[in-house]
PDB file of C-alpha atoms and ligand atoms in Angstrom:
ATOM      1  CA  MET A   1       1.362 -89.044  43.325  1.00  0.00           C
ATOM      2  CA  ASN A   2       3.656 -89.588  46.323  1.00  0.00           C
ATOM      3  CA  LEU A   3       4.402 -93.073  47.609  1.00  0.00           C
ATOM      4  CA  ALA A   4       6.071 -93.375  51.026  1.00  0.00           C
ATOM      5  CA  ILE A   5       7.928 -96.542  51.926  1.00  0.00           C
ATOM      6  CA  VAL A   6       8.060 -97.110  55.680  1.00  0.00           C
ATOM      7  CA  SER A   7       9.015 -99.789  58.197  1.00  0.00           C
ATOM      8  CA  GLY A   8       8.625-100.317  61.928  1.00  0.00           C
ATOM      9  CA  LYS A   9      12.391-100.443  62.405  1.00  0.00           C
ATOM     10  CA  GLY A  10      15.606-100.095  60.426  1.00  0.00           C
ATOM     11  CA  GLY A  11      17.093-102.998  58.470  1.00  0.00           C
ATOM     12  CA  THR A  12      13.846-104.531  57.208  1.00  0.00           C
ATOM     13  CA  GLY A  13      14.471-103.789  53.522  1.00  0.00           C
ATOM     14  CA  LYS A  14      12.678-100.453  53.189  1.00  0.00           C
ATOM     15  CA  THR A  15      15.508 -98.827  51.233  1.00  0.00           C
ATOM     16  CA  THR A  16      15.963-101.960  49.084  1.00  0.00           C
ATOM     17  CA  VAL A  17      12.345-101.682  47.934  1.00  0.00           C
ATOM     18  CA  ALA A  18      12.576 -97.890  47.492  1.00  0.00           C
ATOM     19  CA  VAL A  19      15.728 -97.864  45.338  1.00  0.00           C
ATOM     20  CA  ASN A  20      14.772-100.843  43.177  1.00  0.00           C
ATOM     21  CA  LEU A  21      11.235 -99.615  42.576  1.00  0.00           C
ATOM     22  CA  ALA A  22      12.446 -96.088  41.796  1.00  0.00           C
ATOM     23  CA  ALA A  23      15.118 -97.358  39.381  1.00  0.00           C
ATOM     24  CA  TYR A  24      12.694 -99.756  37.687  1.00  0.00           C
ATOM     25  CA  MET A  25       9.947 -97.151  37.270  1.00  0.00           C
ATOM     26  CA  SER A  26      12.383 -94.511  36.002  1.00  0.00           C
ATOM     27  CA  ARG A  27      12.896 -96.573  32.838  1.00  0.00           C
ATOM     28  CA  GLU A  28       9.535 -95.224  31.628  1.00  0.00           C
ATOM     29  CA  ARG A  29       8.945 -91.981  33.494  1.00  0.00           C
ATOM     30  CA  ASP A  30      10.621 -89.226  35.509  1.00  0.00           C
ATOM     31  CA  ILE A  31      10.925 -90.344  39.109  1.00  0.00           C
ATOM     32  CA  ARG A  32      12.120 -88.479  42.161  1.00  0.00           C
ATOM     33  CA  LEU A  33      13.432 -90.590  44.986  1.00  0.00           C
ATOM     34  CA  LEU A  34      13.442 -88.572  48.211  1.00  0.00           C
ATOM     35  CA  ASP A  35      15.621 -90.021  50.959  1.00  0.00           C
ATOM     36  CA  ALA A  36      13.908 -88.651  54.060  1.00  0.00           C
ATOM     37  CA  ASP A  37      15.732 -91.077  56.374  1.00  0.00           C
ATOM     38  CA  ALA A  38      17.856 -88.058  57.279  1.00  0.00           C
ATOM     39  CA  GLU A  39      19.679 -89.631  60.233  1.00  0.00           C
ATOM     40  CA  GLU A  40      21.022 -92.455  58.021  1.00  0.00           C
ATOM     41  CA  PRO A  41      20.528 -91.510  54.353  1.00  0.00           C
ATOM     42  CA  ASN A  42      21.897 -94.297  52.144  1.00  0.00           C
ATOM     43  CA  ALA A  43      19.652 -94.595  49.066  1.00  0.00           C
ATOM     44  CA  VAL A  44      22.195 -92.901  46.794  1.00  0.00           C
ATOM     45  CA  LEU A  45      24.828 -95.529  47.646  1.00  0.00           C
ATOM     46  CA  PHE A  46      22.963 -97.976  45.392  1.00  0.00           C
ATOM     47  CA  PHE A  47      23.621 -95.817  42.320  1.00  0.00           C
ATOM     48  CA  GLN A  48      26.557 -94.430  40.417  1.00  0.00           C
ATOM     49  CA  ALA A  49      25.437 -90.864  40.910  1.00  0.00           C
ATOM     50  CA  ASP A  50      26.789 -87.365  40.395  1.00  0.00           C
ATOM     51  CA  MET A  51      25.896 -84.694  42.911  1.00  0.00           C
ATOM     52  CA  SER A  52      24.419 -81.655  41.164  1.00  0.00           C
ATOM     53  CA  ARG A  53      23.466 -79.517  44.189  1.00  0.00           C
ATOM     54  CA  ASP A  54      24.434 -79.359  47.856  1.00  0.00           C
ATOM     55  CA  MET A  55      22.502 -76.929  50.042  1.00  0.00           C
ATOM     56  CA  ALA A  56      22.433 -76.090  53.733  1.00  0.00           C
ATOM     57  CA  VAL A  57      19.402 -76.538  55.971  1.00  0.00           C
ATOM     58  CA  SER A  58      19.407 -73.911  58.708  1.00  0.00           C
ATOM     59  CA  VAL A  59      17.135 -73.186  61.627  1.00  0.00           C
ATOM     60  CA  MET A  60      16.670 -69.964  63.514  1.00  0.00           C
ATOM     61  CA  VAL A  61      17.849 -69.970  67.130  1.00  0.00           C
ATOM     62  CA  PRO A  62      17.491 -67.004  69.470  1.00  0.00           C
ATOM     63  CA  GLU A  63      20.582 -65.450  71.040  1.00  0.00           C
ATOM     64  CA  ILE A  64      20.188 -63.663  74.352  1.00  0.00           C
ATOM     65  CA  LEU A  65      22.067 -60.386  74.783  1.00  0.00           C
ATOM     66  CA  HIS A  66      22.634 -60.639  78.532  1.00  0.00           C
ATOM     67  CA  GLU A  67      23.901 -57.089  78.862  1.00  0.00           C
ATOM     68  CA  LYS A  68      20.507 -55.804  77.667  1.00  0.00           C
ATOM     69  CA  CYS A  69      18.346 -58.323  79.552  1.00  0.00           C
ATOM     70  CA  THR A  70      16.463 -56.990  82.604  1.00  0.00           C
ATOM     71  CA  ARG A  71      15.310 -60.503  83.645  1.00  0.00           C
ATOM     72  CA  CYS A  72      11.633 -59.618  83.260  1.00  0.00           C
ATOM     73  CA  ARG A  73      10.879 -63.320  82.402  1.00  0.00           C
ATOM     74  CA  LYS A  74       8.464 -62.415  79.580  1.00  0.00           C
ATOM     75  CA  CYS A  75      10.333 -64.613  77.095  1.00  0.00           C
ATOM     76  CA  VAL A  76      10.415 -67.577  79.514  1.00  0.00           C
ATOM     77  CA  GLU A  77       6.671 -67.328  80.091  1.00  0.00           C
ATOM     78  CA  MET A  78       5.960 -66.956  76.378  1.00  0.00           C
ATOM     79  CA  CYS A  79       7.926 -70.026  75.220  1.00  0.00           C
ATOM     80  CA  GLU A  80       5.416 -72.858  75.041  1.00  0.00           C
ATOM     81  CA  TYR A  81       8.177 -75.408  74.338  1.00  0.00           C
ATOM     82  CA  ASN A  82       9.991 -74.731  77.645  1.00  0.00           C
ATOM     83  CA  ALA A  83      13.162 -73.953  75.723  1.00  0.00           C
ATOM     84  CA  LEU A  84      13.980 -70.944  77.914  1.00  0.00           C
ATOM     85  CA  MET A  85      14.814 -71.021  81.585  1.00  0.00           C
ATOM     86  CA  MET A  86      15.654 -68.231  84.033  1.00  0.00           C
ATOM     87  CA  THR A  87      18.817 -69.055  85.966  1.00  0.00           C
ATOM     88  CA  ARG A  88      21.041 -67.127  88.357  1.00  0.00           C
ATOM     89  CA  LYS A  89      23.199 -66.251  85.360  1.00  0.00           C
ATOM     90  CA  GLY A  90      20.261 -65.025  83.278  1.00  0.00           C
ATOM     91  CA  VAL A  91      18.067 -66.551  80.542  1.00  0.00           C
ATOM     92  CA  LEU A  92      19.309 -69.940  79.342  1.00  0.00           C
ATOM     93  CA  LEU A  93      18.275 -71.526  76.029  1.00  0.00           C
ATOM     94  CA  SER A  94      17.958 -75.296  75.425  1.00  0.00           C
ATOM     95  CA  PRO A  95      18.507 -75.376  71.629  1.00  0.00           C
ATOM     96  CA  ASP A  96      17.092 -78.922  71.278  1.00  0.00           C
ATOM     97  CA  LEU A  97      13.718 -77.769  72.635  1.00  0.00           C
ATOM     98  CA  CYS A  98      13.512 -74.570  70.577  1.00  0.00           C
ATOM     99  CA  HIS A  99      11.052 -74.718  67.654  1.00  0.00           C
ATOM    100  CA  SER A 100      12.273 -71.440  66.093  1.00  0.00           C
ATOM    101  CA  CYS A 101       8.851 -69.811  66.481  1.00  0.00           C
ATOM    102  CA  GLY A 102      10.325 -66.366  67.263  1.00  0.00           C
ATOM    103  CA  ALA A 103       7.772 -65.589  70.000  1.00  0.00           C
ATOM    104  CA  CYS A 104      10.451 -64.783  72.591  1.00  0.00           C
ATOM    105  CA  MET A 105      11.967 -62.117  70.336  1.00  0.00           C
ATOM    106  CA  TYR A 106       8.554 -60.642  69.724  1.00  0.00           C
ATOM    107  CA  VAL A 107       7.742 -60.189  73.435  1.00  0.00           C
ATOM    108  CA  CYS A 108      11.136 -59.004  74.682  1.00  0.00           C
ATOM    109  CA  PRO A 109      10.627 -55.348  75.661  1.00  0.00           C
ATOM    110  CA  GLU A 110      14.398 -54.671  75.678  1.00  0.00           C
ATOM    111  CA  LYS A 111      15.141 -56.112  72.223  1.00  0.00           C
ATOM    112  CA  ALA A 112      17.600 -58.339  74.064  1.00  0.00           C
ATOM    113  CA  ILE A 113      17.020 -61.399  71.837  1.00  0.00           C
ATOM    114  CA  LEU A 114      18.641 -61.647  68.420  1.00  0.00           C
ATOM    115  CA  GLU A 115      17.761 -63.950  65.524  1.00  0.00           C
ATOM    116  CA  LYS A 116      20.685 -66.268  64.606  1.00  0.00           C
ATOM    117  CA  PHE A 117      20.807 -69.143  62.136  1.00  0.00           C
ATOM    118  CA  ARG A 118      22.449 -72.522  62.686  1.00  0.00           C
ATOM    119  CA  GLU A 119      23.096 -75.124  60.000  1.00  0.00           C
ATOM    120  CA  THR A 120      21.570 -78.450  61.035  1.00  0.00           C
ATOM    121  CA  GLY A 121      21.933 -80.494  57.850  1.00  0.00           C
ATOM    122  CA  ARG A 122      22.364 -80.629  54.088  1.00  0.00           C
ATOM    123  CA  ILE A 123      20.107 -81.332  51.116  1.00  0.00           C
ATOM    124  CA  ARG A 124      21.890 -83.015  48.211  1.00  0.00           C
ATOM    125  CA  GLU A 125      20.574 -83.603  44.729  1.00  0.00           C
ATOM    126  CA  TYR A 126      21.986 -86.393  42.533  1.00  0.00           C
ATOM    127  CA  HIS A 127      21.598 -87.590  38.970  1.00  0.00           C
ATOM    128  CA  CYS A 128      22.157 -91.276  38.275  1.00  0.00           C
ATOM    129  CA  LYS A 129      24.302 -92.291  35.290  1.00  0.00           C
ATOM    130  CA  ALA A 130      22.480 -95.540  34.476  1.00  0.00           C
ATOM    131  CA  TYR A 131      19.016 -94.092  35.202  1.00  0.00           C
ATOM    132  CA  PRO A 132      18.837 -90.665  33.528  1.00  0.00           C
ATOM    133  CA  ARG A 133      15.157 -90.176  34.423  1.00  0.00           C
ATOM    134  CA  LEU A 134      15.818 -90.755  38.124  1.00  0.00           C
ATOM    135  CA  GLN A 135      16.702 -87.928  40.471  1.00  0.00           C
ATOM    136  CA  VAL A 136      17.726 -88.719  44.061  1.00  0.00           C
ATOM    137  CA  ILE A 137      17.383 -86.029  46.714  1.00  0.00           C
ATOM    138  CA  GLU A 138      18.684 -86.803  50.179  1.00  0.00           C
ATOM    139  CA  GLY A 139      18.389 -85.033  53.500  1.00  0.00           C
ATOM    140  CA  ASP A 140      21.374 -85.442  55.798  1.00  0.00           C
ATOM    141  CA  LEU A 141      21.101 -84.328  59.415  1.00  0.00           C
ATOM    142  CA  HIS A 142      24.434 -83.289  60.957  1.00  0.00           C
ATOM    143  CA  ARG A 143      25.778 -85.583  63.708  1.00  0.00           C
ATOM    144  CA  GLY A 144      24.741 -84.357  67.158  1.00  0.00           C
ATOM    145  CA  GLU A 145      21.700 -82.426  65.858  1.00  0.00           C
ATOM    146  CA  SER A 146      18.354 -83.560  67.230  1.00  0.00           C
ATOM    147  CA  ARG A 147      15.919 -81.520  65.126  1.00  0.00           C
ATOM    148  CA  VAL A 148      15.381 -83.700  62.079  1.00  0.00           C
ATOM    149  CA  THR A 149      12.021 -82.267  61.002  1.00  0.00           C
ATOM    150  CA  PRO A 150      13.385 -79.128  59.219  1.00  0.00           C
ATOM    151  CA  VAL A 151      15.655 -81.374  57.113  1.00  0.00           C
ATOM    152  CA  ILE A 152      12.760 -83.724  56.282  1.00  0.00           C
ATOM    153  CA  ASP A 153      10.518 -80.774  55.388  1.00  0.00           C
ATOM    154  CA  ASP A 154      13.166 -79.480  52.980  1.00  0.00           C
ATOM    155  CA  VAL A 155      13.564 -82.893  51.317  1.00  0.00           C
ATOM    156  CA  LEU A 156       9.813 -83.292  50.939  1.00  0.00           C
ATOM    157  CA  SER A 157       9.557 -79.898  49.247  1.00  0.00           C
ATOM    158  CA  TYR A 158      11.185 -81.603  46.225  1.00  0.00           C
ATOM    159  CA  ALA A 159       8.196 -83.899  45.628  1.00  0.00           C
ATOM    160  CA  GLY A 160       7.252 -84.018  41.951  1.00  0.00           C
ATOM    161  CA  PRO A 161       4.458 -85.666  39.951  1.00  0.00           C
ATOM    162  CA  CYS A 162       5.923 -89.171  40.570  1.00  0.00           C
ATOM    163  CA  THR A 163       7.725 -89.369  43.874  1.00  0.00           C
ATOM    164  CA  ILE A 164       8.947 -92.258  45.998  1.00  0.00           C
ATOM    165  CA  ILE A 165       9.872 -91.368  49.566  1.00  0.00           C
ATOM    166  CA  ASP A 166      12.245 -93.492  51.638  1.00  0.00           C
ATOM    167  CA  ALA A 167      10.849 -92.594  55.069  1.00  0.00           C
ATOM    168  CA  PRO A 168      12.659 -92.749  58.415  1.00  0.00           C
ATOM    169  CA  PRO A 169      12.042 -96.031  60.300  1.00  0.00           C
ATOM    170  CA  GLY A 170       9.646 -96.322  63.253  1.00  0.00           C
ATOM    171  CA  THR A 171       6.463 -94.499  64.169  1.00  0.00           C
ATOM    172  CA  SER A 172       7.747 -91.291  65.764  1.00  0.00           C
ATOM    173  CA  CYS A 173       7.113 -87.652  64.743  1.00  0.00           C
ATOM    174  CA  PRO A 174       9.590 -87.609  61.787  1.00  0.00           C
ATOM    175  CA  VAL A 175       7.760 -90.584  60.260  1.00  0.00           C
ATOM    176  CA  VAL A 176       4.361 -88.973  60.706  1.00  0.00           C
ATOM    177  CA  GLU A 177       5.774 -85.762  59.204  1.00  0.00           C
ATOM    178  CA  THR A 178       6.953 -87.777  56.199  1.00  0.00           C
ATOM    179  CA  VAL A 179       3.901 -89.917  55.534  1.00  0.00           C
ATOM    180  CA  LYS A 180       1.431 -87.102  55.942  1.00  0.00           C
ATOM    181  CA  HIS A 181       2.697 -85.819  52.551  1.00  0.00           C
ATOM    182  CA  ALA A 182       2.143 -89.221  50.894  1.00  0.00           C
ATOM    183  CA  ASP A 183      -0.904 -90.361  48.931  1.00  0.00           C
ATOM    184  CA  ARG A 184      -0.106 -94.031  49.469  1.00  0.00           C
ATOM    185  CA  VAL A 185       2.142 -95.979  51.820  1.00  0.00           C
ATOM    186  CA  LEU A 186       3.976 -99.292  51.482  1.00  0.00           C
ATOM    187  CA  VAL A 187       4.960-100.889  54.788  1.00  0.00           C
ATOM    188  CA  VAL A 188       7.969-103.198  54.533  1.00  0.00           C
ATOM    189  CA  THR A 189       8.182-105.853  57.218  1.00  0.00           C
ATOM    190  CA  GLU A 190       9.626-109.313  57.890  1.00  0.00           C
ATOM    191  CA  SER A 191       7.746-112.550  58.506  1.00  0.00           C
ATOM    192  CA  THR A 192       8.867-112.873  62.126  1.00  0.00           C
ATOM    193  CA  PRO A 193       7.172-112.145  65.470  1.00  0.00           C
ATOM    194  CA  PHE A 194       9.292-108.955  65.729  1.00  0.00           C
ATOM    195  CA  GLY A 195       8.221-107.963  62.232  1.00  0.00           C
ATOM    196  CA  LEU A 196       4.570-108.483  63.184  1.00  0.00           C
ATOM    197  CA  HIS A 197       4.988-106.429  66.341  1.00  0.00           C
ATOM    198  CA  ASP A 198       6.514-103.525  64.387  1.00  0.00           C
ATOM    199  CA  LEU A 199       3.916-103.829  61.630  1.00  0.00           C
ATOM    200  CA  LYS A 200       1.095-103.506  64.155  1.00  0.00           C
ATOM    201  CA  GLY A 201       2.665-100.283  65.469  1.00  0.00           C
ATOM    202  CA  VAL A 202       3.011 -98.782  61.986  1.00  0.00           C
ATOM    203  CA  ALA A 203      -0.521 -99.881  61.013  1.00  0.00           C
ATOM    204  CA  ALA A 204      -1.966 -98.210  64.126  1.00  0.00           C
ATOM    205  CA  MET A 205      -0.123 -94.968  63.294  1.00  0.00           C
ATOM    206  CA  LEU A 206      -1.253 -94.997  59.638  1.00  0.00           C
ATOM    207  CA  ARG A 207      -4.858 -95.722  60.586  1.00  0.00           C
ATOM    208  CA  LEU A 208      -4.760 -92.848  63.058  1.00  0.00           C
ATOM    209  CA  ILE A 209      -3.718 -90.406  60.346  1.00  0.00           C
ATOM    210  CA  ARG A 210      -6.005 -92.131  57.794  1.00  0.00           C
ATOM    211  CA  LYS A 211      -3.385 -93.157  55.243  1.00  0.00           C
ATOM    212  CA  PRO A 212      -4.152 -96.096  52.955  1.00  0.00           C
ATOM    213  CA  PHE A 213      -1.374 -98.674  53.033  1.00  0.00           C
ATOM    214  CA  GLN A 214      -0.254-102.029  51.708  1.00  0.00           C
ATOM    215  CA  VAL A 215       2.359-104.458  52.951  1.00  0.00           C
ATOM    216  CA  VAL A 216       5.565-105.883  51.468  1.00  0.00           C
ATOM    217  CA  ILE A 217       6.970-108.918  53.296  1.00  0.00           C
ATOM    218  CA  ASN A 218      10.744-109.094  53.028  1.00  0.00           C
ATOM    219  CA  ARG A 219      12.842-112.240  53.643  1.00  0.00           C
ATOM    220  CA  HIS A 220       9.683-114.263  53.193  1.00  0.00           C
ATOM    221  CA  GLY A 221      10.046-117.914  54.190  1.00  0.00           C
ATOM    222  CA  GLN A 222      12.581-117.205  56.892  1.00  0.00           C
ATOM    223  CA  GLY A 223      10.172-116.870  59.819  1.00  0.00           C
ATOM    224  CA  ASP A 224       6.528-117.826  60.354  1.00  0.00           C
ATOM    225  CA  ASP A 225       3.038-117.069  58.959  1.00  0.00           C
ATOM    226  CA  GLY A 226       2.134-114.524  61.624  1.00  0.00           C
ATOM    227  CA  VAL A 227       2.386-111.446  59.396  1.00  0.00           C
ATOM    228  CA  GLU A 228       0.395-112.983  56.536  1.00  0.00           C
ATOM    229  CA  ASN A 229      -2.321-114.301  58.852  1.00  0.00           C
ATOM    230  CA  TRP A 230      -2.652-110.973  60.631  1.00  0.00           C
ATOM    231  CA  CYS A 231      -2.843-109.044  57.337  1.00  0.00           C
ATOM    232  CA  LYS A 232      -5.581-111.443  56.167  1.00  0.00           C
ATOM    233  CA  GLU A 233      -7.561-110.958  59.379  1.00  0.00           C
ATOM    234  CA  GLU A 234      -7.213-107.171  59.158  1.00  0.00           C
ATOM    235  CA  GLY A 235      -7.968-106.973  55.421  1.00  0.00           C
ATOM    236  CA  ILE A 236      -4.557-105.414  54.647  1.00  0.00           C
ATOM    237  CA  PRO A 237      -3.300-106.229  51.124  1.00  0.00           C
ATOM    238  CA  VAL A 238       0.105-107.926  50.892  1.00  0.00           C
ATOM    239  CA  VAL A 239       1.363-106.721  47.500  1.00  0.00           C
ATOM    240  CA  LEU A 240       4.778-108.383  47.421  1.00  0.00           C
ATOM    241  CA  LYS A 241       6.661-111.190  49.159  1.00  0.00           C
ATOM    242  CA  ILE A 242      10.422-110.984  48.675  1.00  0.00           C
ATOM    243  CA  PRO A 243      11.900-114.422  49.321  1.00  0.00           C
ATOM    244  CA  PHE A 244      14.779-114.924  51.710  1.00  0.00           C
ATOM    245  CA  ARG A 245      17.757-115.685  49.436  1.00  0.00           C
ATOM    246  CA  GLU A 246      21.436-115.533  50.174  1.00  0.00           C
ATOM    247  CA  ASP A 247      22.263-114.288  46.662  1.00  0.00           C
ATOM    248  CA  TYR A 248      19.847-111.368  47.199  1.00  0.00           C
ATOM    249  CA  ALA A 249      21.552-110.563  50.504  1.00  0.00           C
ATOM    250  CA  ARG A 250      24.998-110.631  48.872  1.00  0.00           C
ATOM    251  CA  VAL A 251      23.994-108.160  46.145  1.00  0.00           C
ATOM    252  CA  ILE A 252      22.377-105.806  48.661  1.00  0.00           C
ATOM    253  CA  ALA A 253      25.424-105.959  50.945  1.00  0.00           C
ATOM    254  CA  GLY A 254      27.590-105.017  47.958  1.00  0.00           C
ATOM    255  CA  GLY A 255      25.433-101.952  47.253  1.00  0.00           C
ATOM    256  CA  GLY A 256      23.867-103.454  44.121  1.00  0.00           C
ATOM    257  CA  LEU A 257      20.346-103.199  42.726  1.00  0.00           C
ATOM    258  CA  LEU A 258      18.428-106.484  42.693  1.00  0.00           C
ATOM    259  CA  ILE A 259      16.670-105.527  39.435  1.00  0.00           C
ATOM    260  CA  GLU A 260      20.054-105.556  37.682  1.00  0.00           C
ATOM    261  CA  HIS A 261      20.885-109.115  38.775  1.00  0.00           C
ATOM    262  CA  PHE A 262      17.667-111.100  39.141  1.00  0.00           C
ATOM    263  CA  PRO A 263      14.936-111.344  36.441  1.00  0.00           C
ATOM    264  CA  ARG A 264      12.514-112.619  39.066  1.00  0.00           C
ATOM    265  CA  PHE A 265      12.976-109.496  41.175  1.00  0.00           C
ATOM    266  CA  ARG A 266      12.562-107.358  38.064  1.00  0.00           C
ATOM    267  CA  GLU A 267       9.217-109.083  37.486  1.00  0.00           C
ATOM    268  CA  ASP A 268       8.267-108.416  41.111  1.00  0.00           C
ATOM    269  CA  MET A 269       9.010-104.711  40.623  1.00  0.00           C
ATOM    270  CA  ALA A 270       7.065-104.738  37.345  1.00  0.00           C
ATOM    271  CA  CYS A 271       3.971-106.127  39.131  1.00  0.00           C
ATOM    272  CA  LEU A 272       4.331-103.663  41.975  1.00  0.00           C
ATOM    273  CA  ALA A 273       4.801-100.747  39.557  1.00  0.00           C
ATOM    274  CA  LYS A 274       1.758-101.847  37.545  1.00  0.00           C
ATOM    275  CA  ASP A 275      -0.335-102.003  40.699  1.00  0.00           C
ATOM    276  CA  LEU A 276       0.838 -98.558  41.815  1.00  0.00           C
ATOM    277  CA  CYS A 277       0.394 -97.021  38.360  1.00  0.00           C
ATOM    278  CA  GLY A 278      -3.178 -98.291  38.380  1.00  0.00           C
ATOM    279  CA  LYS A 279      -3.533 -96.264  41.552  1.00  0.00           C
ATOM    280  CA  GLY A 280      -2.024 -93.137  39.984  1.00  0.00           C
ATOM    281  CA  LEU A 281       1.759 -93.261  40.580  1.00  0.00           C
TER     282      LEU A 281
HETATM  283  S1  LIG B   1      12.046 -69.184  69.302  1.00  0.00           S
HETATM  284 FE1  LIG B   1      10.110 -69.979  70.142  1.00  0.00          FE
HETATM  285  S2  LIG B   1      10.599 -72.041  70.794  1.00  0.00           S
HETATM  286 FE2  LIG B   1      12.542 -70.996  70.525  1.00  0.00          FE
HETATM  287  S3  LIG B   1      13.035 -70.217  72.529  1.00  0.00           S
HETATM  288 FE3  LIG B   1      11.949 -68.593  71.460  1.00  0.00          FE
HETATM  289  S4  LIG B   1       9.794 -68.859  72.049  1.00  0.00           S
HETATM  290 FE4  LIG B   1      10.876 -70.746  72.580  1.00  0.00          FE
HETATM  291  S1  LIG B   2      12.066 -60.900  77.650  1.00  0.00           S
HETATM  292 FE1  LIG B   2      14.037 -59.951  77.144  1.00  0.00          FE
HETATM  293  S2  LIG B   2      14.496 -58.709  78.926  1.00  0.00           S
HETATM  294 FE2  LIG B   2      12.895 -60.120  79.547  1.00  0.00          FE
HETATM  295  S3  LIG B   2      13.995 -61.861  80.406  1.00  0.00           S
HETATM  296 FE3  LIG B   2      13.674 -62.306  78.248  1.00  0.00          FE
HETATM  297  S4  LIG B   2      15.521 -61.563  77.253  1.00  0.00           S
HETATM  298 FE4  LIG B   2      15.483 -60.646  79.255  1.00  0.00          FE
END
């Protein structure tokens, strides 16, 4: 079973829940933690980990051979992503818009379009010293690259029987791409008006794609009751409330795991794990 952990924005505690839950559950079973937050992967920083594999993620991009091109425009008309444009200097490609479908190459009567590959990111696999049954796989999009989906797809291909996915924040396409592979979703939010606003956005997205989800409230006690009241009204289960504590914040800021420092948090993870295992994780 795949569990995705999501949040309406960054910094709400999504990775804190993902790494602690994965580490806790790996004491009894093999767990894969997939860091699909490929623009800012940081799950592995919480572990003393050795990298065992480092692989490139590449995408195909067409290359126009201008000396062969007769400017017939067939490729421009074929590209449904508007990645090709006819200019005075010939056919121009916008690499950010290209979806690597290959249709332009197929229609070019002059064979004036070549298939080239460009590295857009890396996939790294780690083993954790203190948690031998935990494997962390991260996707890392190169700076300046805009096409995150191929990196996320590669990370998600590592899903195993028990997988926890640290999803990208927000509700955009990369998040949908990530959660559509999940059986269950945990939404991490804060008990503030901003947290409620973001939660409503994530809930709307998950309902649209028909994914069952539950809520974790982080820094509980710091804000107001808006999130809890709204979840009650909507019939959304709140499975964990993580209290706002300065000693928690200090450990997280130092890259530590809360389960290693606080028995209460370990109990919280035990309850969450029990609930999820009852549902098949
Ligand atoms: S590969 Fe597909 S998306 Fe990219 S330029 Fe060609 S037709 Fe457009
Ligand atoms: S289809 Fe080929 S020949 Fe025609 S404009 Fe495109 S690259 Fe040039």
